[in-house]
Coordinates of C-alpha atoms in Angstrom, one line a residue:
Chain A
X861 CA -13.8 -1.6 31.1
X862 CA -12.7 -5.2 31.0
X863 CA -9.4 -6.1 32.5
X864 CA -7.8 -8.7 30.3
X865 CA -6.3 -11.1 32.8
X866 CA -3.1 -12.5 31.4
X867 CA -2.5 -14.7 34.4
X868 CA -5.8 -16.4 33.9
X869 CA -5.4 -16.9 30.1
X870 CA -1.8 -18.1 30.6
X871 CA -3.1 -20.6 33.2
X872 CA -5.6 -21.8 30.7
X873 CA -2.9 -22.2 28.0
X874 CA -0.8 -24.1 30.5
X875 CA -3.8 -26.3 31.4
X876 CA -4.2 -27.1 27.6
X877 CA -0.5 -27.8 27.5
X878 CA -0.8 -30.3 30.4
X879 CA -3.4 -32.2 28.6
X880 CA -1.3 -32.3 25.5
X881 CA 1.7 -33.4 27.4
X882 CA -0.3 -36.2 29.0
X883 CA -1.6 -37.3 25.5
X884 CA 1.9 -37.3 24.1
X885 CA 3.2 -39.3 27.1
X886 CA 0.7 -42.0 26.2
X887 CA 2.4 -42.2 22.8
X888 CA 5.8 -42.3 24.5
X889 CA 6.7 -38.7 23.5
X890 CA 8.2 -36.4 26.1
X891 CA 8.6 -32.8 24.7
X892 CA 11.9 -31.3 25.7
X893 CA 13.1 -27.7 26.0
X894 CA 16.7 -26.6 26.2
X895 CA 17.5 -23.1 27.5
X896 CA 21.0 -21.7 27.0
X897 CA 22.2 -18.9 29.2
X898 CA 25.5 -17.2 28.5
X899 CA 26.9 -15.0 31.2
X900 CA 25.3 -13.8 34.4
X901 CA 23.0 -11.0 33.6
X902 CA 20.6 -11.0 36.6
X903 CA 17.4 -10.4 34.5
X904 CA 18.4 -13.2 32.1
X905 CA 18.9 -15.5 35.1
X906 CA 15.5 -14.7 36.4
X907 CA 13.8 -15.3 33.0
X908 CA 15.7 -18.6 32.4
X909 CA 14.9 -19.7 35.9
X910 CA 11.2 -19.2 35.5
X911 CA 11.2 -21.0 32.1
X912 CA 13.0 -24.0 33.5
X913 CA 10.8 -24.0 36.7
X914 CA 7.6 -23.9 34.6
X915 CA 8.9 -26.9 32.6
X916 CA 9.5 -28.9 35.8
X917 CA 6.1 -28.0 37.1
X918 CA 4.5 -29.4 33.9
X919 CA 6.7 -32.5 33.9
X920 CA 8.3 -31.3 30.7
X921 CA 11.8 -32.4 30.0
X922 CA 14.1 -29.4 30.2
X923 CA 17.8 -28.7 30.2
X924 CA 19.5 -25.6 31.3
X925 CA 22.9 -25.0 29.8
X926 CA 25.0 -22.3 31.5
X927 CA 28.0 -20.9 29.8
X928 CA 30.4 -18.4 31.4
X929 CA 30.3 -14.7 30.4
X930 CA 33.6 -15.1 28.5
X931 CA 32.3 -18.1 26.5
X932 CA 33.3 -17.7 22.8
X933 CA 30.9 -17.6 19.9
X934 CA 32.2 -21.0 18.8
X935 CA 31.4 -22.5 22.2
X936 CA 27.8 -21.3 22.1
X937 CA 27.5 -22.5 18.5
X938 CA 28.8 -25.9 19.5
X939 CA 26.1 -26.1 22.2
X940 CA 23.4 -25.2 19.7
X941 CA 24.7 -27.9 17.3
X942 CA 24.7 -30.5 20.0
X943 CA 21.1 -29.6 20.9
X944 CA 20.1 -29.6 17.2
X945 CA 21.2 -33.2 17.1
X946 CA 19.7 -34.2 20.4
X947 CA 16.5 -36.1 19.9
X948 CA 15.3 -35.5 23.4
X949 CA 15.3 -31.7 22.7
X950 CA 12.4 -30.3 20.6
X951 CA 12.8 -26.6 21.5
X952 CA 16.0 -24.5 21.8
X953 CA 16.2 -21.1 23.3
X954 CA 19.3 -18.9 23.7
X955 CA 18.4 -16.3 26.3
X956 CA 18.7 -12.8 24.9
X957 CA 20.9 -10.7 25.1
X958 CA 24.1 -12.7 25.1
X959 CA 27.4 -11.0 25.9
X960 CA 28.8 -8.8 23.1
X961 CA 31.4 -11.3 21.8
X962 CA 28.5 -13.5 20.7
X963 CA 26.9 -12.9 17.3
X964 CA 23.3 -13.3 18.3
X965 CA 21.9 -13.3 14.8
X966 CA 24.3 -16.1 13.7
X967 CA 23.3 -18.1 16.8
X968 CA 19.6 -17.8 15.9
X969 CA 20.4 -18.9 12.3
X970 CA 22.3 -21.9 13.7
X971 CA 19.3 -23.2 15.6
X972 CA 17.4 -25.9 13.6
X973 CA 14.3 -24.0 12.5
X974 CA 12.2 -27.0 13.6
X975 CA 13.4 -26.4 17.1
X976 CA 13.3 -22.6 17.0
X977 CA 10.5 -22.2 19.6
X978 CA 11.3 -18.5 19.9
X979 CA 10.3 -18.0 16.3
X980 CA 13.2 -15.8 15.4
X981 CA 14.9 -18.0 12.8
X982 CA 14.6 -16.6 9.2
X983 CA 12.7 -19.7 8.2
X984 CA 10.0 -19.0 10.8
X985 CA 10.0 -15.3 10.0
X986 CA 9.2 -16.2 6.4
X987 CA 6.6 -18.7 7.5
X988 CA 4.8 -16.0 9.5
X989 CA 4.8 -13.6 6.5
X990 CA 3.6 -16.5 4.2
X991 CA 1.0 -17.6 6.8
X992 CA 2.4 -21.1 6.9
X993 CA 1.0 -22.7 10.0
X994 CA 4.0 -25.1 10.4
X995 CA 6.2 -22.2 11.6
X996 CA 6.7 -20.9 15.1
X997 CA 5.3 -17.6 16.0
X998 CA 7.3 -15.5 18.4
X999 CA 6.0 -16.0 21.9
X1000 CA 5.0 -12.4 22.8
X1001 CA 2.9 -11.6 19.7
X1002 CA 1.4 -15.1 19.9
X1003 CA 0.5 -14.3 23.4
X1004 CA -1.1 -11.0 22.4
X1005 CA -3.2 -12.7 19.8
X1006 CA -4.4 -15.3 22.3
X1007 CA -5.3 -12.5 24.8
X1008 CA -7.4 -10.8 22.1
X1009 CA -9.1 -14.0 21.2
X1010 CA -9.9 -15.0 24.8
X1011 CA -11.2 -11.5 25.5
X1012 CA -13.6 -11.9 22.6
X1013 CA -12.2 -8.9 20.7
X1014 CA -13.2 -9.0 17.0
X1015 CA -10.2 -8.4 14.8
X1016 CA -11.8 -8.8 11.4
X1017 CA -12.4 -5.4 9.9
X1018 CA -11.0 -3.7 13.0
X1019 CA -8.5 -0.9 12.8
X1020 CA -5.4 -2.0 14.6
X1021 CA -2.4 0.2 15.3
X1022 CA 0.8 -1.4 16.4
X1023 CA 3.3 1.0 17.9
X1024 CA 6.8 -0.3 17.3
X1025 CA 8.4 -2.1 14.4
X1026 CA 10.8 -4.6 16.0
X1027 CA 11.1 -8.2 14.7
X1028 CA 10.4 -9.4 18.3
X1029 CA 7.0 -7.8 18.6
X1030 CA 5.9 -5.1 16.2
X1031 CA 6.4 -6.6 12.8
X1032 CA 5.2 -10.1 13.7
X1033 CA 2.2 -8.6 15.5
X1034 CA 1.3 -6.6 12.4
X1035 CA 1.7 -9.7 10.1
X1036 CA -0.6 -11.7 12.5
X1037 CA -3.2 -9.1 12.7
X1038 CA -3.3 -8.5 8.9
X1039 CA -3.3 -12.2 8.1
X1040 CA -6.3 -14.1 6.8
X1041 CA -7.0 -15.5 10.3
X1042 CA -7.5 -12.0 11.7
X1043 CA -8.3 -9.7 8.9
X1044 CA -7.6 -6.5 10.8
X1045 CA -6.6 -3.3 8.9
X1046 CA -3.2 -2.7 10.4
X1047 CA -1.1 0.4 10.8
X1048 CA 2.5 0.1 12.0
X1049 CA 3.5 3.3 13.8
X1050 CA 7.0 4.1 15.2
X1051 CA 9.4 6.7 16.3
X1052 CA 9.2 8.5 13.0
X1053 CA 5.4 8.6 12.8
X1054 CA 4.0 12.1 12.5
X1055 CA 1.1 12.9 14.9
X1056 CA 1.2 9.5 16.6
X1057 CA -1.7 10.5 18.8
X1058 CA -3.9 11.0 15.8
X1059 CA -2.8 7.7 14.3
X1060 CA -3.5 5.9 17.5
X1061 CA -6.9 7.4 18.0
X1062 CA -8.2 5.7 14.9
X1063 CA -7.5 2.3 16.4
X1064 CA -10.1 -0.2 17.7
X1065 CA -7.1 -2.2 18.9
X1066 CA -3.8 -0.6 20.1
X1067 CA -0.7 -2.7 20.6
X1068 CA 2.0 -0.8 22.4
X1069 CA 5.5 -2.2 22.0
X1070 CA 7.8 0.8 22.2
X1071 CA 9.6 0.1 25.4
X1072 CA 8.9 3.6 26.9
X1073 CA 7.2 3.8 30.3
X1074 CA 3.7 5.3 30.2
X1075 CA 4.2 6.4 26.6
X1076 CA 0.6 5.9 25.5
X1077 CA -1.6 8.6 27.1
X1078 CA -5.3 9.0 27.3
X1079 CA -5.5 11.4 24.4
X1080 CA -4.0 8.7 22.1
X1081 CA -6.8 6.2 22.7
X1082 CA -10.3 6.4 21.4
X1083 CA -13.3 5.6 23.6
X1084 CA -14.1 1.9 23.5
X1085 CA -10.7 0.8 22.2
X1086 CA -8.9 -2.4 23.3
X1087 CA -5.3 -1.8 24.4
X1088 CA -2.6 -4.5 24.6
X1089 CA 0.4 -3.3 26.5
X1090 CA 3.6 -5.2 25.7
X1091 CA 5.9 -2.9 27.6
X1092 CA 7.8 -4.1 30.7
X1093 CA 9.7 -1.0 32.0
X1094 CA 11.4 -0.5 35.3
X1095 CA 10.8 2.9 36.8
X1096 CA 12.4 4.1 40.0
X1097 CA 10.1 4.2 42.9
X1098 CA 11.6 4.8 46.3
X1099 CA 8.5 3.5 48.0
X1100 CA 8.7 0.1 46.3
X1101 CA 10.5 -2.7 48.1
X1102 CA 13.2 -3.0 45.4
X1103 CA 13.4 0.7 44.7
X1104 CA 11.6 0.3 41.4
X1105 CA 8.4 -0.9 40.0
X1106 CA 7.4 -2.4 36.6
X1107 CA 5.1 -0.3 34.4
X1108 CA 4.0 -0.8 30.8
X1109 CA 4.1 1.4 27.7
X1110 CA 0.6 2.6 28.5
X1111 CA -0.4 5.1 31.2
X1112 CA -2.8 2.6 32.7
X1113 CA -4.5 4.8 35.2
X1114 CA -5.4 7.4 32.6
X1115 CA -6.1 5.2 29.6
X1116 CA -8.0 2.3 31.2
X1117 CA -11.2 4.2 32.0
X1118 CA -11.6 4.9 28.2
X1119 CA -11.1 1.3 27.1
X1120 CA -13.4 -1.5 26.3
X1121 CA -10.6 -3.8 27.4
X1122 CA -7.0 -3.5 28.4
X1123 CA -4.1 -5.6 29.7
X1124 CA -2.5 -4.6 32.9
X1125 CA 1.3 -4.5 33.5
X1126 CA 2.2 -6.7 35.3
X1127 CA -0.3 -9.5 34.8
X1128 CA -1.2 -9.0 31.1
X1129 CA 1.1 -9.9 28.2
X1130 CA 4.0 -10.9 30.5
X1131 CA 2.6 -14.2 31.8
X1132 CA 1.6 -15.2 28.3
X1133 CA 5.2 -15.4 27.0
X1134 CA 6.2 -18.5 29.0
X1135 CA 2.9 -20.1 28.3
X1136 CA 3.3 -19.7 24.5
X1137 CA 6.9 -20.9 24.8
X1138 CA 5.7 -24.1 26.4
X1139 CA 2.9 -24.3 23.7
X1140 CA 5.5 -23.9 20.9
X1141 CA 7.7 -26.6 22.5
X1142 CA 4.8 -29.1 22.4
X1143 CA 4.1 -28.1 18.8
X1144 CA 7.7 -28.8 18.0
X1145 CA 7.6 -32.2 19.6
X1146 CA 4.5 -33.1 17.7
X1147 CA 5.9 -31.9 14.3
X1148 CA 9.1 -33.8 15.0
X1149 CA 7.1 -37.1 15.0
Chain B
X441 CA 0.0 16.9 -11.2
X442 CA 3.3 15.1 -11.9
X443 CA 3.1 12.0 -14.1
X444 CA 5.7 9.5 -12.8
X445 CA 7.2 8.1 -16.0
X446 CA 8.0 4.4 -15.4
X447 CA 9.5 4.0 -18.8
X448 CA 12.0 6.8 -18.2
X449 CA 12.9 5.6 -14.7
X450 CA 13.2 2.0 -16.0
X451 CA 15.5 3.3 -18.8
X452 CA 17.6 5.0 -16.2
X453 CA 17.8 1.7 -14.1
X454 CA 18.7 -0.2 -17.3
X455 CA 21.4 2.5 -18.0
X456 CA 22.9 1.9 -14.6
X457 CA 22.7 -1.8 -15.2
X458 CA 24.6 -1.4 -18.5
X459 CA 27.4 0.4 -16.7
X460 CA 27.6 -2.3 -14.0
X461 CA 27.6 -5.1 -16.7
X462 CA 30.5 -3.3 -18.4
X463 CA 32.4 -3.0 -15.1
X464 CA 31.8 -6.7 -14.3
X465 CA 32.9 -7.6 -17.8
X466 CA 36.3 -6.0 -17.1
X467 CA 36.6 -8.3 -14.1
X468 CA 35.7 -11.3 -16.3
X469 CA 32.2 -11.7 -14.8
X470 CA 29.1 -12.1 -17.0
X471 CA 25.9 -12.1 -15.0
X472 CA 23.5 -14.8 -16.2
X473 CA 19.7 -15.2 -15.9
X474 CA 17.8 -18.4 -16.5
X475 CA 14.1 -18.1 -17.2
X476 CA 12.0 -21.3 -17.0
X477 CA 8.7 -21.5 -18.8
X478 CA 6.4 -24.5 -18.2
X479 CA 3.5 -24.8 -20.7
X480 CA 2.2 -22.4 -23.3
X481 CA 0.2 -19.8 -21.5
X482 CA 0.2 -16.9 -23.9
X483 CA 0.7 -14.1 -21.3
X484 CA 3.6 -16.1 -19.7
X485 CA 5.2 -16.5 -23.1
X486 CA 5.0 -12.7 -23.7
X487 CA 6.6 -12.0 -20.2
X488 CA 9.3 -14.6 -20.7
X489 CA 10.0 -13.3 -24.2
X490 CA 10.5 -9.7 -23.1
X491 CA 12.7 -10.7 -20.2
X492 CA 15.0 -12.7 -22.5
X493 CA 15.0 -10.0 -25.1
X494 CA 16.0 -7.4 -22.5
X495 CA 18.9 -9.6 -21.4
X496 CA 20.1 -10.0 -25.0
X497 CA 19.8 -6.2 -25.6
X498 CA 22.0 -5.6 -22.6
X499 CA 24.6 -8.3 -23.5
X500 CA 23.5 -10.2 -20.4
X501 CA 23.9 -14.0 -20.6
X502 CA 20.5 -15.6 -20.5
X503 CA 19.0 -19.0 -21.0
X504 CA 15.4 -19.8 -21.7
X505 CA 14.3 -23.3 -20.7
X506 CA 10.9 -24.3 -22.1
X507 CA 9.1 -27.3 -20.7
X508 CA 5.9 -28.8 -22.1
X509 CA 2.6 -28.1 -20.4
X510 CA 2.5 -31.8 -19.1
X511 CA 6.0 -31.6 -17.6
X512 CA 6.0 -33.3 -14.2
X513 CA 6.9 -31.5 -10.9
X514 CA 10.1 -33.6 -10.7
X515 CA 11.1 -32.5 -14.2
X516 CA 10.8 -28.8 -13.2
X517 CA 12.7 -29.5 -10.0
X518 CA 15.5 -31.2 -11.9
X519 CA 15.8 -28.1 -14.2
X520 CA 16.0 -25.9 -11.1
X521 CA 18.6 -28.1 -9.5
X522 CA 20.7 -28.1 -12.7
X523 CA 20.5 -24.2 -12.8
X524 CA 21.4 -24.0 -9.1
X525 CA 24.6 -25.9 -9.9
X526 CA 25.4 -23.9 -13.1
X527 CA 28.1 -21.3 -12.4
X528 CA 27.1 -19.3 -15.4
X529 CA 23.7 -18.7 -14.0
X530 CA 23.3 -16.1 -11.2
X531 CA 19.5 -15.6 -11.3
X532 CA 16.7 -18.2 -11.8
X533 CA 13.1 -17.3 -12.5
X534 CA 10.3 -19.8 -12.9
X535 CA 7.5 -18.0 -14.7
X536 CA 4.3 -17.9 -12.7
X537 CA 1.8 -19.5 -12.9
X538 CA 3.0 -22.9 -13.8
X539 CA 0.5 -25.7 -14.8
X540 CA -1.5 -27.1 -11.8
X541 CA 0.5 -30.3 -11.5
X542 CA 3.5 -28.2 -10.5
X543 CA 3.8 -27.3 -6.8
X544 CA 4.9 -23.7 -7.3
X545 CA 5.8 -23.1 -3.6
X546 CA 8.0 -26.2 -3.6
X547 CA 9.7 -25.0 -6.8
X548 CA 10.4 -21.6 -5.3
X549 CA 11.9 -23.2 -2.2
X550 CA 14.1 -25.4 -4.4
X551 CA 15.8 -22.3 -6.0
X552 CA 19.1 -21.4 -4.4
X553 CA 18.1 -18.3 -2.3
X554 CA 21.3 -16.6 -3.7
X555 CA 19.9 -17.0 -7.2
X556 CA 16.3 -16.2 -6.3
X557 CA 16.1 -12.9 -8.2
X558 CA 12.3 -12.9 -7.9
X559 CA 12.7 -12.5 -4.1
X560 CA 10.0 -15.1 -3.3
X561 CA 12.2 -17.7 -1.5
X562 CA 11.5 -17.8 2.3
X563 CA 15.1 -16.8 2.9
X564 CA 14.6 -13.6 1.0
X565 CA 11.2 -13.0 2.5
X566 CA 12.8 -13.2 5.9
X567 CA 15.7 -10.9 4.8
X568 CA 13.2 -8.3 3.7
X569 CA 11.4 -8.5 7.1
X570 CA 14.7 -8.4 8.9
X571 CA 16.0 -5.5 6.7
X572 CA 19.0 -7.6 5.6
X573 CA 20.4 -5.9 2.5
X574 CA 21.9 -9.1 1.2
X575 CA 18.5 -10.4 0.2
X576 CA 16.5 -9.9 -3.0
X577 CA 13.5 -7.7 -2.9
X578 CA 10.6 -8.8 -5.2
X579 CA 10.8 -6.8 -8.5
X580 CA 7.5 -5.1 -8.4
X581 CA 7.7 -3.5 -4.9
X582 CA 11.4 -2.8 -5.5
X583 CA 10.3 -0.9 -8.7
X584 CA 7.6 1.0 -6.8
X585 CA 10.2 2.1 -4.2
X586 CA 12.5 3.3 -6.9
X587 CA 9.7 5.3 -8.6
X588 CA 8.9 7.0 -5.3
X589 CA 12.6 7.9 -4.9
X590 CA 13.0 9.2 -8.4
X591 CA 9.9 11.2 -8.2
X592 CA 11.3 12.9 -5.1
X593 CA 8.5 11.7 -2.8
X594 CA 9.4 11.9 0.9
X595 CA 8.5 8.7 2.6
X596 CA 9.8 9.5 6.1
X597 CA 6.9 10.3 8.4
X598 CA 4.5 10.0 5.5
X599 CA 1.3 8.1 5.8
X600 CA 1.2 5.2 3.3
X601 CA -1.7 3.0 2.6
X602 CA -1.0 -0.3 0.7
X603 CA -4.2 -1.8 -0.6
X604 CA -3.6 -5.6 -0.9
X605 CA -1.8 -8.0 1.3
X606 CA -0.2 -10.5 -1.1
X607 CA 3.4 -11.7 -0.7
X608 CA 4.1 -10.6 -4.3
X609 CA 3.3 -6.9 -3.7
X610 CA 1.3 -5.8 -0.7
X611 CA 3.3 -7.3 2.2
X612 CA 6.8 -6.6 0.8
X613 CA 5.7 -3.1 -0.1
X614 CA 4.5 -2.5 3.4
X615 CA 7.7 -3.9 4.9
X616 CA 9.8 -1.7 2.6
X617 CA 7.8 1.4 3.4
X618 CA 8.0 0.8 7.2
X619 CA 11.7 -0.1 7.2
X620 CA 14.4 2.2 8.6
X621 CA 15.3 3.3 5.0
X622 CA 11.8 4.7 4.4
X623 CA 10.2 5.4 7.8
X624 CA 6.7 5.7 6.5
X625 CA 3.7 5.0 8.8
X626 CA 2.2 2.2 6.9
X627 CA -1.4 0.8 6.9
X628 CA -2.2 -2.4 5.0
X629 CA -5.8 -2.4 3.8
X630 CA -7.5 -5.3 2.0
X631 CA -10.8 -6.9 1.1
X632 CA -11.9 -7.0 4.7
X633 CA -11.1 -3.4 5.5
X634 CA -14.1 -1.4 6.7
X635 CA -14.6 2.0 5.0
X636 CA -11.7 1.6 2.7
X637 CA -12.3 5.0 1.2
X638 CA -11.8 6.7 4.6
X639 CA -8.6 4.6 5.3
X640 CA -7.2 5.6 1.8
X641 CA -8.0 9.2 2.2
X642 CA -5.5 9.5 5.1
X643 CA -2.7 8.5 2.8
X644 CA 0.1 10.7 1.5
X645 CA 1.1 7.7 -0.5
X646 CA -1.4 5.2 -1.9
X647 CA -0.1 1.9 -3.3
X648 CA -2.9 0.0 -5.2
X649 CA -2.3 -3.7 -5.6
X650 CA -5.7 -5.3 -5.5
X651 CA -6.0 -6.5 -9.1
X652 CA -9.4 -4.9 -9.7
X653 CA -9.8 -2.4 -12.6
X654 CA -10.4 1.2 -11.7
X655 CA -11.0 0.2 -8.0
X656 CA -9.5 3.3 -6.5
X657 CA -11.8 6.2 -7.2
X658 CA -11.4 9.9 -6.7
X659 CA -13.2 10.0 -3.3
X660 CA -10.6 7.6 -1.9
X661 CA -7.6 9.9 -2.5
X662 CA -6.8 13.1 -0.7
X663 CA -5.7 16.2 -2.5
X664 CA -2.0 16.2 -3.0
X665 CA -1.4 12.5 -2.5
X666 CA 1.0 10.3 -4.5
X667 CA -0.6 7.3 -6.1
X668 CA 1.4 4.2 -7.2
X669 CA -0.8 1.9 -9.4
X670 CA 0.4 -1.7 -9.4
X671 CA -2.6 -3.1 -11.2
X672 CA -2.5 -4.5 -14.7
X673 CA -6.0 -5.5 -15.7
X674 CA -7.5 -6.3 -19.1
X675 CA -10.9 -4.8 -19.7
X676 CA -13.0 -5.4 -22.8
X677 CA -12.9 -2.6 -25.3
X678 CA -14.4 -3.2 -28.7
X679 CA -12.7 -0.1 -30.1
X680 CA -9.2 -1.3 -29.1
X681 CA -7.2 -3.2 -31.7
X682 CA -7.1 -6.4 -29.7
X683 CA -10.6 -6.0 -28.2
X684 CA -9.3 -5.1 -24.8
X685 CA -7.2 -2.5 -23.2
X686 CA -5.0 -2.5 -20.1
X687 CA -6.1 -0.5 -17.1
X688 CA -4.7 -0.2 -13.6
X689 CA -6.3 -0.5 -10.2
X690 CA -6.8 3.2 -10.1
X691 CA -9.4 5.2 -12.0
X692 CA -6.7 7.4 -13.6
X693 CA -8.9 10.0 -15.2
X694 CA -10.8 10.8 -12.0
X695 CA -7.9 10.4 -9.6
X696 CA -5.0 12.0 -11.4
X697 CA -6.2 15.6 -11.1
X698 CA -6.2 15.4 -7.3
X699 CA -2.7 13.9 -7.1
X700 CA 0.7 15.5 -6.5
X701 CA 2.1 12.5 -8.5
X702 CA 0.7 9.4 -10.0
X703 CA 1.9 6.4 -12.1
X704 CA 0.0 5.7 -15.3
X705 CA -1.0 2.3 -16.5
X706 CA 0.6 1.3 -18.8
X707 CA 4.0 3.0 -18.5
X708 CA 4.2 3.2 -14.7
X709 CA 5.1 0.3 -12.5
X710 CA 5.0 -2.2 -15.3
X711 CA 8.3 -1.2 -17.1
X712 CA 10.1 -1.2 -13.7
X713 CA 9.6 -4.9 -13.1
X714 CA 12.0 -6.2 -15.8
X715 CA 14.5 -3.4 -14.9
X716 CA 14.5 -4.5 -11.3
X717 CA 14.9 -8.1 -12.4
X718 CA 18.0 -7.2 -14.3
X719 CA 19.2 -5.2 -11.4
X720 CA 18.7 -8.2 -9.0
X721 CA 20.5 -10.5 -11.4
X722 CA 23.5 -8.2 -11.4
X723 CA 23.4 -8.0 -7.6
X724 CA 23.3 -11.9 -7.5
X725 CA 26.4 -12.0 -9.8
X726 CA 28.2 -9.6 -7.6
X727 CA 27.3 -11.4 -4.4
X728 CA 28.4 -14.7 -5.9
X729 CA 32.0 -13.5 -6.3

């Protein structure tokens, strides 16, 4: 069994980004990322903090815009519009989820698609479906694809089962895997799938993105399959320093012995997300020239 | 075995359309469709002719714009822009394929998404992926979904295999089937799929959209499956009046005895396409109010 080391692959992506940043610097171009945080959700604060820190570490221009929890929809919109017009900013990210008075879909649609480094704007959703390489692929599925590639997993002709049909992970992952760059035979399974275990057992590649701790059990995975675990779930654990620990959607201990390759949680897909965000920001800066 | 009669279902859709047209008329609204034909491809002429005839039959305002085969891209673009601005026109369709000097993708992107009754504009592609009901679903997959519904085929929890991954049929069909309105477990198979027969044999619902005559054979279909045949292929036949006949992607004679339900070719999916086009045009006229 091969452990797919997301930290290592992410470090490699970051290294490539550093080189690209240096090259762009020679041309007088400094990629810039703006991260908008509305309210004070502790998890969102942590995510935003690590994104901004990573930018600083790479010498990437970044801006953190914090709005109070009672900010109006119009105030958030005004920030997005200012950032759309700001030539120093190539990527804009509004941390999800915003407070309930904010219409998140409308905010996403207000972001200039050319700066939508999260890849959630309809224009980028369409480009993904149309296999138009000028679009931005959402960071998590982009990271999963990169992990498969670095682990040397053949996707062409492979049977892939994606569990979950969200627009954040499941659907884009399915579109990427079935596209002409990957050529996998893709099944999208979800909460309404009958005999999910049987469907999953067909897969050479399982992508688990359901958001339920330890959902994928050993009987759902065939011998020699590759498993990509997108889940990040907190489970109570009195023995853990914070009273909880992070587990994936896959029962790692039971499933991993059967696998040809598997991503751990943490240390698998997770570290890839920020790396792909940085990579998308550099792409946006290049396309803006 | 139940023969899914596309002519009958299409007639029913047209009947609904008539009622909606009458209701809109009372409100002073006359839905209008513009069909743009560039060049003199005989098949395209036939398609455009039957679309315009159907509009006339329904008392729907329609406009046929014919451009010569050597029309420039800019000339086609100018026609689209004029139609975008024309309040009497709610749906715009540029017959595919245009001559090679025309950039078809750019023409599609130039159509106002609110008038894109073909459902090929990126905005509508995204709406389909995002399950946003204000978008336009491409006519052929929309017709297939309606046939399944009218035939009483349960999609929820069913295993569906879509053969073909085009943006005209395969991908939108997969997105429709996996969406929350249908809840099927969907596999997209294609030219690179290994052991396609085995993959297809899993399916409760097979949608064939490969464009190869009689491609789906009896060994690829499980007993009791429903088969939707999207193919329209000409095969030479000296005994036929025109020297050819139209066959689907499915070997009907061999496959149909195994099926719970199947669409014939001709008379299955084909008649649905114009009906869904009319239906989309009415929807566009309503949304424009």
